[in-house]
Structures are given as C-alpha cells and as structure tokens.
Amino acid sequence: MAAGYKPGDAAAESEEPLPRFRDLLELSAEGKKAMESFGYERMTAVQRRSFGPILGGGELLARAKTGSGKTLSFLLPAVERIHRQLDGEVQPGGVVMLVLTPVRELSMQVAKEAEKLTSFYGSCRMVCMTGGVPWEEDLKSLDEGQGAVLLVATPGRLQSHVAKTEGFAARLRRVRILVLDEVDQLASETFRAATLEIAAALPPCSERQGLFYSATVSDAVHGLVRQIGRGDGLAFVDVIQSDEVVVPEHIDQYYSLVPTERMTECLWRFLQSHAKPDFKAVAIFMTGRIAAYYAEAFRKAGTDLAVFEIHARRSQKQRTEESERFRAAERGVLFTSDVSSRGLDYPGVTHVVQMGAAHSKAEYIHRLGRCGRAGAKGHGLLLLHDFEEGFLEQLSDLEIMEEPLSQMTEDLPDFIKMPIAKNVKAQAYYSRINHVMRNSTADLLEIMREAHRFARSIGATDEEDRPPEITVENAQKMGVAEIQDVSVHMAK
Ligand SMILES: Nc1ncnc2c1ncn2[C@@H]1O[C@H](COP(=O)(O)OP(=O)(O)OP(=O)(O)O)[C@@H](O)[C@H]1O
C-alpha cells in the first residue's frame, strides 16, 4: 500500500507542491537510497513540513490526518540528524533518540520502520521495549550491538526500567531527540504520569529536541508539551486546516442506531454483505473480552472471512503473531478493542466497524483511521447502541451519514444457541458492565437492564432468564447490591 500512495492525494492536503525525495538537497545519499528502496517517490505534506525544522534541531508539534505518513515524517529527519550531527555524541549502549508510543503493537510497528531506515545509515541501532516481553531480553538487546541506540518503547515498560533497573536511567541521560507519537493519548490520564516520569530521567529540555505527533491535538497535549518541551520556538505544523476536515476525505462515514438485541445481526450482515475478495475489516469492541466472544461466535457461525483477534486478553506472543498474520492477509476481519485504534498501519484495510461509541470524538477519528490510509478509499460504520445516541452530538461537524436499519429477517446464524463456553459469555457480560459504568452517565438500574438485554442476545442468560451471577462482593463494589431487579443476579 505504501508504494501506492498517490501524490495527488498528498497534494490535496496542501497547496504547496510536494517534492520528490530524490530532489531534496538536504537529504543525504543514504536517505535517498532508503526512500527509493521503500518505493516512496514524493513526500507527503506532513513530511515536507516537518523535515527542515527537525533537521535544524527545532521542537515541533505536528497534527496531520490518520494514515498521512507521520511516522516517517519524524523518523527520516531525526535519523538524518543523528547521522550528520549527533553521531559519536552518545556512548555505545546509550540512547540517542527515544520514541514513546502508547501501545505495544504500535511500538513494534514504529521500531520495524526505524530498523529498516537505520539500516541504510549505520549511525545508530534500533531497540524496542514493550510489556509482555521478558525483562532480561530488553537489557540484552541494549548491550548486544555497537553504537548508540534508537529506542522505541511503551511508557509502562520504560517507566519500570527507569525505576527498577540499575544503571538504566544513566543510559537515558544523553537522549538528544524525544518523540511522543500519539501525543494526545500520552497526555491522557492513563499515560501522563508515566510519560512525565520518563521525561524527568532525560537531560534538560535545552539539551534535547522534542517532537510531538498526533492526528488530534487536545488541550492536554499543549499542557504536556509545555511541561516537557522547551517552550520557546515550538513550531506547530498543522496539516489539518480546520476541525471539520480532520478525517481523510476518501473515507465514507456511516452510523446506525441499533437496539442492543440487533447489534450482532447488524455486524454479521455488514461483514457478510461487503465481503468481496479484497475486503479487509477491523471491528472494534468496547472491551477485549467482548472482542474475544465475537471472534469465537463468528468463527462458529461459519463466516467465510478469516477471523483475527487482538486484545489485552491474549498473550503478547499471540498478539504479535496475530498482528503479523493480519498485516499479511488480503481478506478477513480483525476483532479487537481500542488496543488497535491508534497508529496501527495494517495494509489494505477497507472497512472499520465501531461496535459502540468511542470515548471521544478524537478516539472515533483514530479508530476510523485504520482504513483509508495513504490515499486509499475507506468505509467506516459506527453501530451505536440506542443508549449512546448522545455521542452523535460530538460528531456533528463530521460528514457522517445515517444508514437506516434494515428489517429484521430470519436468515441468520443462531447466535443465542452458539456453543460457546459459559465463562466466555459471562466475562463479556461483566466487562461490558464495567465499561458502560465507566463511560456512561446512565443510572445503574438502566445500565444493568441494558446489560441484561446484551446477555440475552449472546445466550448468556439461564433458563429463568437471569444474566450471569455476580458475587455479593462485586455487586457491592459496583453499587448494584441493593437493586431488586431481574437484571441483577446476585450469587446466594
Ligand atoms: N512518502 C510516502 N509515500 C508513500 N507512502 C508513504 C509515504 N510515507 C508514508 N507512507 C505509507 O503511508 C502509510 C501510513 O503512514 P503512517 O503509518 O506513518 O501514518 P500516520 O500518519 O502515522 O497515521 P496514524 O495517525 O493512524 O498513526 C504507511 O503504510 C506508510 O508506509
């Protein structure tokens, strides 16, 4: 797909003509060779506008649409800068450039691109550190080769090393380039503390260059950049002219409002009716356990699409292997959670289905951006539960069209009777309640009743129509112990 990036699409993002890599005076012979071997002819708009400032050592906050080539827009000039200006400044085994990304698979993807690129320069070597990999392997890979390190990592793993691994902080003391990829997620409550702690282990900002990238930029991003960056002279490279055009224009967006009971049917019909030979879809669910249930249900229902499954309930080894398989696949559907909503560049994804509201408009855009990358066409469908209708207000400035719900018909697999372990269904049910409680303002009884409808739709209720049991302790924690209703099935 990458090689198929149409210069015309890139040009649409910008009025300025986009240069060919081979004509770039500031790009070294090594860089030109790398671009040629990647099959990239012209820069994209964000690449063009990032190149000079990064090479000049400046700080930069960049906003550009999903799939517009942001990764290379920081990697190429940064590696070029290391090659020409910083080579030899950092001891072997020390980190010269640090890239933080919020998700393991994204770190691995960026690391792979960095590895391909650095192999043309030979100035630094790539190391990737994420959770789920044995601790000792991290240290081995740091010591294994020669030269300074370009480290790509998730915040959690790196924070643990900074706090616990002897001598690790010393390796970070000469970092000259810091990249926060998907910076708005790194600025969110989940990652902010870890990101700040890691930044505190780096040299002062006057001695390093900060590069901050995302398709969406929130107030929290500006706050984090103020805390971590130099402040003065920060360039804002904004390739998105206004908030209305934040979604790539070649992605068609649709939504349907769906009663909980019909969500599975709608997903099934959508996948089956669009499943042409090059159909490759990502279906994003509220939680990993729900994604796991659906992956199993669709396999057992006999879909002819290859089914892939990536979520936090799988081991890292399984996640990595599945990610590679989905990358290589020409046709199929990935059942996943928000672990796959950001940055991941699976070639050829044509469709994204969101099974429920995203946390925010920004998250909706990132999820949608798994299709329609690098100028390709894409199609997004948002299936909103009836209780999530309010989310549409957040999307009011996007060009999203209603896809009316079709009449219900009988020609469906029987998902209620599908032979799936009771425990898998119950876990999907529990995780869904937790998710909705965290993200909705509905009252607890309403949440439990809606979850009960979900339990029915997946055949998780018993002969007396009761949903899976909740222990008294959990019911108390959830605040539902006092509710007298058939939707709350407390263990005796
Ligand atoms: N100059 C280029 N010419 C052709 N293809 C390119 C070019 N630059 C990047 N690409 C390809 O475009 C695709 C999208 O790039 P990338 O993953 O960096 O997007 P992104 O902007 O970071 O998206 P997201 O916001 O989702 O993280 C990749 O497959 C990449 O290989």
mmCIF file of N, CA, C and O in Angstrom, residues 137-186:
data_model
loop_
_atom_site.group_PDB
_atom_site.id
_atom_site.type_symbol
_atom_site.label_atom_id
_atom_site.label_comp_id
_atom_site.label_asym_id
_atom_site.label_seq_id
_atom_site.Cartn_x
_atom_site.Cartn_y
_atom_site.Cartn_z
ATOM 1 N N GLU A 137 15.437 -9.692 28.232
ATOM 2 C CA GLU A 137 15.668 -9.505 26.784
ATOM 3 C C GLU A 137 15.910 -8.046 26.446
ATOM 4 O O GLU A 137 16.692 -7.719 25.554
ATOM 5 N N ASP A 138 15.225 -7.164 27.182
ATOM 6 C CA ASP A 138 15.412 -5.720 26.951
ATOM 7 C C ASP A 138 16.874 -5.342 27.154
ATOM 8 O O ASP A 138 17.471 -4.638 26.353
ATOM 9 N N LEU A 139 17.415 -5.819 28.274
ATOM 10 C CA LEU A 139 18.775 -5.403 28.631
ATOM 11 C C LEU A 139 19.783 -6.032 27.685
ATOM 12 O O LEU A 139 20.764 -5.398 27.286
ATOM 13 N N LYS A 140 19.486 -7.297 27.328
ATOM 14 C CA LYS A 140 20.381 -7.971 26.385
ATOM 15 C C LYS A 140 20.447 -7.190 25.070
ATOM 16 O O LYS A 140 21.523 -6.933 24.535
ATOM 17 N N SER A 141 19.292 -6.769 24.583
ATOM 18 C CA SER A 141 19.314 -6.085 23.281
ATOM 19 C C SER A 141 19.991 -4.717 23.372
ATOM 20 O O SER A 141 20.576 -4.248 22.404
ATOM 21 N N LEU A 142 19.965 -4.107 24.554
ATOM 22 C CA LEU A 142 20.668 -2.825 24.701
ATOM 23 C C LEU A 142 22.178 -3.014 24.617
ATOM 24 O O LEU A 142 22.904 -2.191 24.077
ATOM 25 N N ASP A 143 22.650 -4.136 25.181
ATOM 26 C CA ASP A 143 24.103 -4.359 25.260
ATOM 27 C C ASP A 143 24.666 -5.101 24.064
ATOM 28 O O ASP A 143 25.867 -5.125 23.866
ATOM 29 N N GLU A 144 23.755 -5.723 23.317
ATOM 30 C CA GLU A 144 24.174 -6.647 22.276
ATOM 31 C C GLU A 144 25.031 -6.031 21.162
ATOM 32 O O GLU A 144 26.054 -6.560 20.796
ATOM 33 N N GLY A 145 24.564 -4.909 20.625
ATOM 34 C CA GLY A 145 25.246 -4.357 19.441
ATOM 35 C C GLY A 145 26.177 -3.213 19.796
ATOM 36 O O GLY A 145 26.416 -2.918 20.961
ATOM 37 N N GLN A 146 26.676 -2.602 18.733
ATOM 38 C CA GLN A 146 27.560 -1.460 18.951
ATOM 39 C C GLN A 146 26.814 -0.177 18.619
ATOM 40 O O GLN A 146 25.830 -0.194 17.903
ATOM 41 N N GLY A 147 27.305 0.910 19.139
ATOM 42 C CA GLY A 147 26.744 2.205 18.764
ATOM 43 C C GLY A 147 25.590 2.634 19.638
ATOM 44 O O GLY A 147 25.087 1.874 20.483
ATOM 45 N N ALA A 148 25.189 3.878 19.425
ATOM 46 C CA ALA A 148 24.093 4.446 20.209
ATOM 47 C C ALA A 148 22.769 3.848 19.751
ATOM 48 O O ALA A 148 22.662 3.281 18.671
ATOM 49 N N VAL A 149 21.782 4.010 20.625
ATOM 50 C CA VAL A 149 20.522 3.298 20.432
ATOM 51 C C VAL A 149 19.384 4.263 20.075
ATOM 52 O O VAL A 149 19.276 5.355 20.653
ATOM 53 N N LEU A 150 18.559 3.848 19.114
ATOM 54 C CA LEU A 150 17.275 4.499 18.880
ATOM 55 C C LEU A 150 16.266 3.586 19.581
ATOM 56 O O LEU A 150 16.057 2.450 19.148
ATOM 57 N N LEU A 151 15.715 4.068 20.680
ATOM 58 C CA LEU A 151 14.843 3.212 21.494
ATOM 59 C C LEU A 151 13.375 3.564 21.238
ATOM 60 O O LEU A 151 12.988 4.731 21.340
ATOM 61 N N VAL A 152 12.578 2.548 20.902
ATOM 62 C CA VAL A 152 11.130 2.744 20.768
ATOM 63 C C VAL A 152 10.481 1.956 21.900
ATOM 64 O O VAL A 152 10.794 0.772 22.083
ATOM 65 N N ALA A 153 9.602 2.592 22.659
ATOM 66 C CA ALA A 153 9.089 1.902 23.852
ATOM 67 C C ALA A 153 7.691 2.372 24.216
ATOM 68 O O ALA A 153 7.254 3.450 23.819
ATOM 69 N N THR A 154 7.004 1.528 24.980
ATOM 70 C CA THR A 154 5.746 1.959 25.600
ATOM 71 C C THR A 154 6.085 2.536 26.985
ATOM 72 O O THR A 154 7.060 2.102 27.612
ATOM 73 N N PRO A 155 5.284 3.480 27.467
ATOM 74 C CA PRO A 155 5.645 4.159 28.720
ATOM 75 C C PRO A 155 5.735 3.220 29.926
ATOM 76 O O PRO A 155 6.624 3.368 30.770
ATOM 77 N N GLY A 156 4.833 2.245 30.004
ATOM 78 C CA GLY A 156 4.801 1.379 31.190
ATOM 79 C C GLY A 156 6.120 0.647 31.382
ATOM 80 O O GLY A 156 6.720 0.671 32.459
ATOM 81 N N ARG A 157 6.584 -0.025 30.332
ATOM 82 C CA ARG A 157 7.809 -0.802 30.437
ATOM 83 C C ARG A 157 9.007 0.102 30.736
ATOM 84 O O ARG A 157 9.858 -0.205 31.568
ATOM 85 N N LEU A 158 9.045 1.233 30.068
ATOM 86 C CA LEU A 158 10.200 2.124 30.249
ATOM 87 C C LEU A 158 10.220 2.720 31.657
ATOM 88 O O LEU A 158 11.273 2.822 32.292
ATOM 89 N N GLN A 159 9.044 3.055 32.140
ATOM 90 C CA GLN A 159 8.947 3.614 33.491
ATOM 91 C C GLN A 159 9.473 2.593 34.506
ATOM 92 O O GLN A 159 10.215 2.935 35.425
ATOM 93 N N SER A 160 9.108 1.313 34.305
ATOM 94 C CA SER A 160 9.589 0.276 35.238
ATOM 95 C C SER A 160 11.108 0.189 35.168
ATOM 96 O O SER A 160 11.776 0.057 36.210
ATOM 97 N N HIS A 161 11.674 0.247 33.978
ATOM 98 C CA HIS A 161 13.138 0.172 33.878
ATOM 99 C C HIS A 161 13.792 1.373 34.574
ATOM 100 O O HIS A 161 14.781 1.220 35.284
ATOM 101 N N VAL A 162 13.224 2.546 34.350
ATOM 102 C CA VAL A 162 13.813 3.752 34.962
ATOM 103 C C VAL A 162 13.806 3.598 36.483
ATOM 104 O O VAL A 162 14.786 3.908 37.164
ATOM 105 N N ALA A 163 12.699 3.064 37.011
ATOM 106 C CA ALA A 163 12.572 2.972 38.471
ATOM 107 C C ALA A 163 13.379 1.818 39.051
ATOM 108 O O ALA A 163 13.929 1.923 40.151
ATOM 109 N N LYS A 164 13.456 0.689 38.314
ATOM 110 C CA LYS A 164 13.979 -0.524 38.965
ATOM 111 C C LYS A 164 15.294 -1.051 38.409
ATOM 112 O O LYS A 164 15.982 -1.809 39.095
ATOM 113 N N THR A 165 15.622 -0.769 37.160
ATOM 114 C CA THR A 165 16.806 -1.414 36.584
ATOM 115 C C THR A 165 18.046 -0.565 36.821
ATOM 116 O O THR A 165 18.103 0.592 36.399
ATOM 117 N N GLU A 166 19.003 -1.198 37.496
ATOM 118 C CA GLU A 166 20.213 -0.453 37.844
ATOM 119 C C GLU A 166 20.925 0.053 36.585
ATOM 120 O O GLU A 166 21.079 -0.686 35.620
ATOM 121 N N GLY A 167 21.296 1.278 36.611
ATOM 122 C CA GLY A 167 22.075 1.846 35.501
ATOM 123 C C GLY A 167 21.233 2.243 34.298
ATOM 124 O O GLY A 167 21.750 2.793 33.327
ATOM 125 N N PHE A 168 19.932 1.973 34.368
ATOM 126 C CA PHE A 168 19.114 2.249 33.174
ATOM 127 C C PHE A 168 18.960 3.750 32.945
ATOM 128 O O PHE A 168 19.093 4.241 31.816
ATOM 129 N N ALA A 169 18.685 4.470 34.033
ATOM 130 C CA ALA A 169 18.475 5.923 33.896
ATOM 131 C C ALA A 169 19.707 6.576 33.267
ATOM 132 O O ALA A 169 19.588 7.517 32.476
ATOM 133 N N ALA A 170 20.905 6.036 33.589
ATOM 134 C CA ALA A 170 22.144 6.623 33.040
ATOM 135 C C ALA A 170 22.163 6.531 31.516
ATOM 136 O O ALA A 170 22.712 7.396 30.844
ATOM 137 N N ARG A 171 21.554 5.473 31.005
ATOM 138 C CA ARG A 171 21.540 5.312 29.542
ATOM 139 C C ARG A 171 20.672 6.368 28.863
ATOM 140 O O ARG A 171 20.776 6.591 27.671
ATOM 141 N N LEU A 172 19.750 6.929 29.636
ATOM 142 C CA LEU A 172 18.845 7.929 29.053
ATOM 143 C C LEU A 172 19.383 9.351 29.192
ATOM 144 O O LEU A 172 18.777 10.303 28.713
ATOM 145 N N ARG A 173 20.534 9.482 29.868
ATOM 146 C CA ARG A 173 20.989 10.842 30.196
ATOM 147 C C ARG A 173 21.510 11.643 29.024
ATOM 148 O O ARG A 173 21.736 12.834 29.149
ATOM 149 N N ARG A 174 21.720 10.957 27.885
ATOM 150 C CA ARG A 174 22.211 11.714 26.732
ATOM 151 C C ARG A 174 21.191 11.746 25.591
ATOM 152 O O ARG A 174 21.555 12.074 24.467
ATOM 153 N N VAL A 175 19.965 11.397 25.902
ATOM 154 C CA VAL A 175 18.951 11.418 24.830
ATOM 155 C C VAL A 175 18.923 12.808 24.183
ATOM 156 O O VAL A 175 18.816 13.816 24.864
ATOM 157 N N ARG A 176 19.036 12.840 22.858
ATOM 158 C CA ARG A 176 19.058 14.130 22.171
ATOM 159 C C ARG A 176 17.753 14.417 21.435
ATOM 160 O O ARG A 176 17.455 15.550 21.118
ATOM 161 N N ILE A 177 17.015 13.338 21.131
ATOM 162 C CA ILE A 177 15.733 13.533 20.430
ATOM 163 C C ILE A 177 14.659 12.700 21.139
ATOM 164 O O ILE A 177 14.831 11.492 21.329
ATOM 165 N N LEU A 178 13.587 13.364 21.546
ATOM 166 C CA LEU A 178 12.471 12.665 22.183
ATOM 167 C C LEU A 178 11.245 12.821 21.295
ATOM 168 O O LEU A 178 10.875 13.941 20.934
ATOM 169 N N VAL A 179 10.615 11.689 20.942
ATOM 170 C CA VAL A 179 9.385 11.750 20.142
ATOM 171 C C VAL A 179 8.234 11.189 20.968
ATOM 172 O O VAL A 179 8.348 10.092 21.523
ATOM 173 N N LEU A 180 7.151 11.923 21.053
ATOM 174 C CA LEU A 180 5.924 11.368 21.639
ATOM 175 C C LEU A 180 4.940 11.161 20.488
ATOM 176 O O LEU A 180 4.388 12.125 19.942
ATOM 177 N N ASP A 181 4.783 9.900 20.077
ATOM 178 C CA ASP A 181 3.882 9.582 18.977
ATOM 179 C C ASP A 181 2.507 9.300 19.579
ATOM 180 O O ASP A 181 2.422 8.644 20.620
ATOM 181 N N GLU A 182 1.444 9.740 18.928
ATOM 182 C CA GLU A 182 0.089 9.703 19.518
ATOM 183 C C GLU A 182 0.115 10.505 20.823
ATOM 184 O O GLU A 182 -0.314 10.029 21.885
ATOM 185 N N VAL A 183 0.637 11.724 20.720
ATOM 186 C CA VAL A 183 0.875 12.503 21.936
ATOM 187 C C VAL A 183 -0.407 12.773 22.719
ATOM 188 O O VAL A 183 -0.379 12.854 23.947
ATOM 189 N N ASP A 184 -1.556 12.856 22.049
ATOM 190 C CA ASP A 184 -2.750 13.149 22.861
ATOM 191 C C ASP A 184 -3.119 11.978 23.751
ATOM 192 O O ASP A 184 -3.695 12.156 24.813
ATOM 193 N N GLN A 185 -2.752 10.774 23.330
ATOM 194 C CA GLN A 185 -3.004 9.656 24.236
ATOM 195 C C GLN A 185 -1.949 9.626 25.352
ATOM 196 O O GLN A 185 -2.257 9.329 26.502
ATOM 197 N N LEU A 186 -0.726 9.958 25.018
ATOM 198 C CA LEU A 186 0.310 10.002 26.066
ATOM 199 C C LEU A 186 0.015 11.116 27.070
ATOM 200 O O LEU A 186 0.450 11.065 28.213
#
